[in-house]
C-alpha cells in the first residue's frame, strides 16, 4: 500500500545494490522463494505485531540467524547473492512506531509479487517512487528489482502492455527533471540508470536487450524537456555531460537492437522493438546509424505487418469506430487512438520511408515492395467499402464533434500511406538506372527494373483512389507530399516508351466496374464515397488528356460519353461531379488529337449556356465558350469560306449571337453563383482570372453583374479565333449587342470589348479592329471611361 507522504518513507537504507545478473537473480529468486515460502506470512505478521524497540531488535536478530542458517544450504549461489540477502533486510525508523518501509514493500512486490499484484499497479508504484529517491543505492536497488520483475517483463505480456514501460520512463524522467532538488542529483540519476542498464544488457545480451530498450527509449523521449529546463542554467555541463550521455545511450540502443531484431523473439517482442526504433529515430538519429544493413529487410517487413496486417494492433482497429457509426463510440475512439501503432503512426511511416531509401536495388527488394503494396491495397479496399456502407454518417455533418476522432485517424492513415509511397517513388527517382526527365519534360526512359516501377505507380494510383473520400474530406490544399506522389505516379505511368493502355484500362475499370462505382444518378447524387471515386477518375482523365498522344478511340468511346452523361443536370445534381466532368470534356476539346462530330460541339455549347448561371459561374462559362470556339474556329478550311455560306463557323457564331440577343438586359446573376465554385480545374482556371482587391477598387469593373454581361463577355472571348473574312461583320454584331444593353451594361461591355481588341488579337486582326473602332466613332464614346 502507498502512503501519501512518500518523501519520509525513502530513508537511508543500509542496503547495497543487487547484482544485475539475470542468471544469478533467477537462481536466487527460485531458491529463496522456496526457502521463505513457509515463513513469509509469519514474518509479515510479526512485523505488524511488534511495536517497541526491543521487539524490533529481536526481530532483526532472528532474521539474521535465519539467513545465516540457510546461507550454508545455498552454498556458492547464496554467497554470490548477498545483494538479494540484503534486499530482504528491512530498514526501520528509530522511533517507537517503527515498521517496514514503503520502499521495502515496493522491492518485495517487485521481487516476489503477490497474487493481486498487476502490471499497471507496479508501474504506478515506480512512477510514485523513482523520481523522488534520495540515495543512490536505493535507486540501484529499486531499479534492479524492476529489471528482474517477472510481472513487468513476462513472456505472457502483450506488446501493448509492455509498451507502457516506454511511456512510464518518459513521464518518470520528465518528473525527475522538474524536481531535481532536494532528491538525488539529476546527473547522478542519469548516470546510475545508464550504468545499470549497460550492466544488465552486458550480462545476457539476447535475453535482456529487449527489456532495456523500452526503458532507454522512454528516457530519450524526455530530451526535449531536458533541454528546455536545463540548457540555459548550465550550458557547459549540458553539452559536456548530457550530450555524452546521449551518445552512450544511443550506443546502448544500437547494441540492444542488434539482439532484439531477431526472428527468434516473439511477435510481441519484435513489435516492441520496431516501435522503440521509430521513436529513437524520431529524436534525430538516422536508422542507418542504429541498424545493420542486413536487418533492413527484416525491419521493413515487420513495420508493414504491424501497420497493415495485424487485425488488433494496426490500422485495422478503425473498425471499432464504425461498429456504431462513424465516431459515435467515444470510448472506442479513445482506446483506439491510444494504441501504440496508431499513436506513433507518423513516426513508423517515416521510418518505413527510410528503410525504402536504404534498401538495395535488387529483385528480392522489389518483391518486398510488391508485397507491401498488395497489403496496403487490401486494407484500403476494405476501408473504402466500409466507408461506403456507412455513407449515411457523411450526410449528418452537424454532429462533427463526434467524428473528430474518426477523421483524425483517417487523416493519419492518408498521411502514413502517402509517406510510404513517397519512399517507393524516391527509390525510383534515385535509382542509378533511371534517366530521369530533364527540365524540358522529356519522357522517362524505362528499361529492366524501371518497367516494374510503372506497375508500382499504377498500384499507387489505385491506392489513392480508395483514399479519395478521406482526401476530399480533409482537403488537398498544402498537402505537398500527396501532390508529389500523385503527379509523379501519373507521370511515370504515362510517360514511357510503352503503350498507355494499362493506364487507360485502370482508369476505365475504376469508374466502369459496378463493384466499385454505380453511376446510377440517385446513387451518385446521394453516395459520398461514389462521388469521390468519380472525381478521382475525372482528375486522372483530365491529366491524361493533356498528353500529346492520346488514344482517340478511348477518349471518344469511353471518356466523353461518360462525362457527357454526368453533366446532364436533369439527372445529376452534384455540382462538383458536373464541374469535373465539364473540365474533362473541355480538356478533350483542347487536345488536337481528339475530334468529334459537329453536332456534339453544338449540343454541348447549348448545354453550357443553359447551365449558366444555375450550375456554372460567369468565369467558367467564358472558359468553356472560348475552348469550344477555339476548337471549331481554328479549322483551316473555315477561313476560306464566304461569310454568306452555311458553314460551321457561321452556324456556331450565329448560335452564340442569337442566345445573347435573347437575354433580357439588367437581369442580375444570383449572388451565390461565384461563391459555389468547387475545386475542379475549371473552377481553378476561372479563379485565376478573378481580379484582385486593388483591381476591383481602383480600375474599371471586371466582373459581370448581369447574365447578359457575362454571356456577351464570353462571346467576345471568341474574337481572336474568328476568320479574317468575316471579322468586321462580327465586330458589328457584337457592337449591336452592346448597344441594346442597359447603360451600365454598355459601359462594362465596352471596356471588355476594347480590352480584347487592343490586347488579345494578333497583328492582322488588331489592325482591322482598331481601324474599325475609330471608323465607327466608338473611341469618342469610350474616351470618358477608357484610357488608351
mmCIF file of N, CA and C in Angstrom, residues 326-327 402-413:
data_model
loop_
_atom_site.group_PDB
_atom_site.id
_atom_site.type_symbol
_atom_site.label_atom_id
_atom_site.label_comp_id
_atom_site.label_asym_id
_atom_site.label_seq_id
_atom_site.Cartn_x
_atom_site.Cartn_y
_atom_site.Cartn_z
ATOM 1 N N UNK A 326 -19.878 6.212 -37.615
ATOM 2 C CA UNK A 326 -18.603 6.920 -37.615
ATOM 3 C C UNK A 326 -18.504 7.852 -36.416
ATOM 4 N N UNK A 327 -17.528 7.597 -35.579
ATOM 5 C CA UNK A 327 -17.216 8.493 -34.480
ATOM 6 C C UNK A 327 -18.248 8.542 -33.378
ATOM 7 N N UNK A 402 -18.469 14.497 -32.820
ATOM 8 C CA UNK A 402 -18.343 13.069 -32.552
ATOM 9 C C UNK A 402 -17.448 12.366 -33.564
ATOM 10 N N UNK A 403 -17.205 13.024 -34.679
ATOM 11 C CA UNK A 403 -16.401 12.395 -35.726
ATOM 12 C C UNK A 403 -14.933 12.813 -35.678
ATOM 13 N N UNK A 404 -14.588 13.665 -34.737
ATOM 14 C CA UNK A 404 -13.218 14.177 -34.710
ATOM 15 C C UNK A 404 -12.201 13.054 -34.601
ATOM 16 N N UNK A 405 -12.456 12.124 -33.709
ATOM 17 C CA UNK A 405 -11.501 11.027 -33.525
ATOM 18 C C UNK A 405 -11.393 10.186 -34.788
ATOM 19 N N UNK A 406 -12.553 9.930 -35.409
ATOM 20 C CA UNK A 406 -12.533 9.116 -36.621
ATOM 21 C C UNK A 406 -11.750 9.800 -37.728
ATOM 22 N N UNK A 407 -12.007 11.072 -37.980
ATOM 23 C CA UNK A 407 -11.328 11.763 -39.074
ATOM 24 C C UNK A 407 -9.871 12.031 -38.747
ATOM 25 N N UNK A 408 -9.553 12.138 -37.471
ATOM 26 C CA UNK A 408 -8.145 12.247 -37.088
ATOM 27 C C UNK A 408 -7.401 10.980 -37.485
ATOM 28 N N UNK A 409 -8.020 9.829 -37.234
ATOM 29 C CA UNK A 409 -7.401 8.564 -37.626
ATOM 30 C C UNK A 409 -7.331 8.446 -39.141
ATOM 31 N N UNK A 410 -8.396 8.830 -39.848
ATOM 32 C CA UNK A 410 -8.389 8.741 -41.304
ATOM 33 C C UNK A 410 -7.311 9.639 -41.917
ATOM 34 N N UNK A 411 -7.147 10.818 -41.354
ATOM 35 C CA UNK A 411 -6.114 11.723 -41.862
ATOM 36 C C UNK A 411 -4.731 11.136 -41.639
ATOM 37 N N UNK A 412 -4.526 10.500 -40.485
ATOM 38 C CA UNK A 412 -3.234 9.868 -40.216
ATOM 39 C C UNK A 412 -2.983 8.697 -41.159
ATOM 40 N N UNK A 413 -4.036 7.954 -41.487
ATOM 41 C CA UNK A 413 -3.889 6.857 -42.444
ATOM 42 C C UNK A 413 -3.462 7.404 -43.804
#
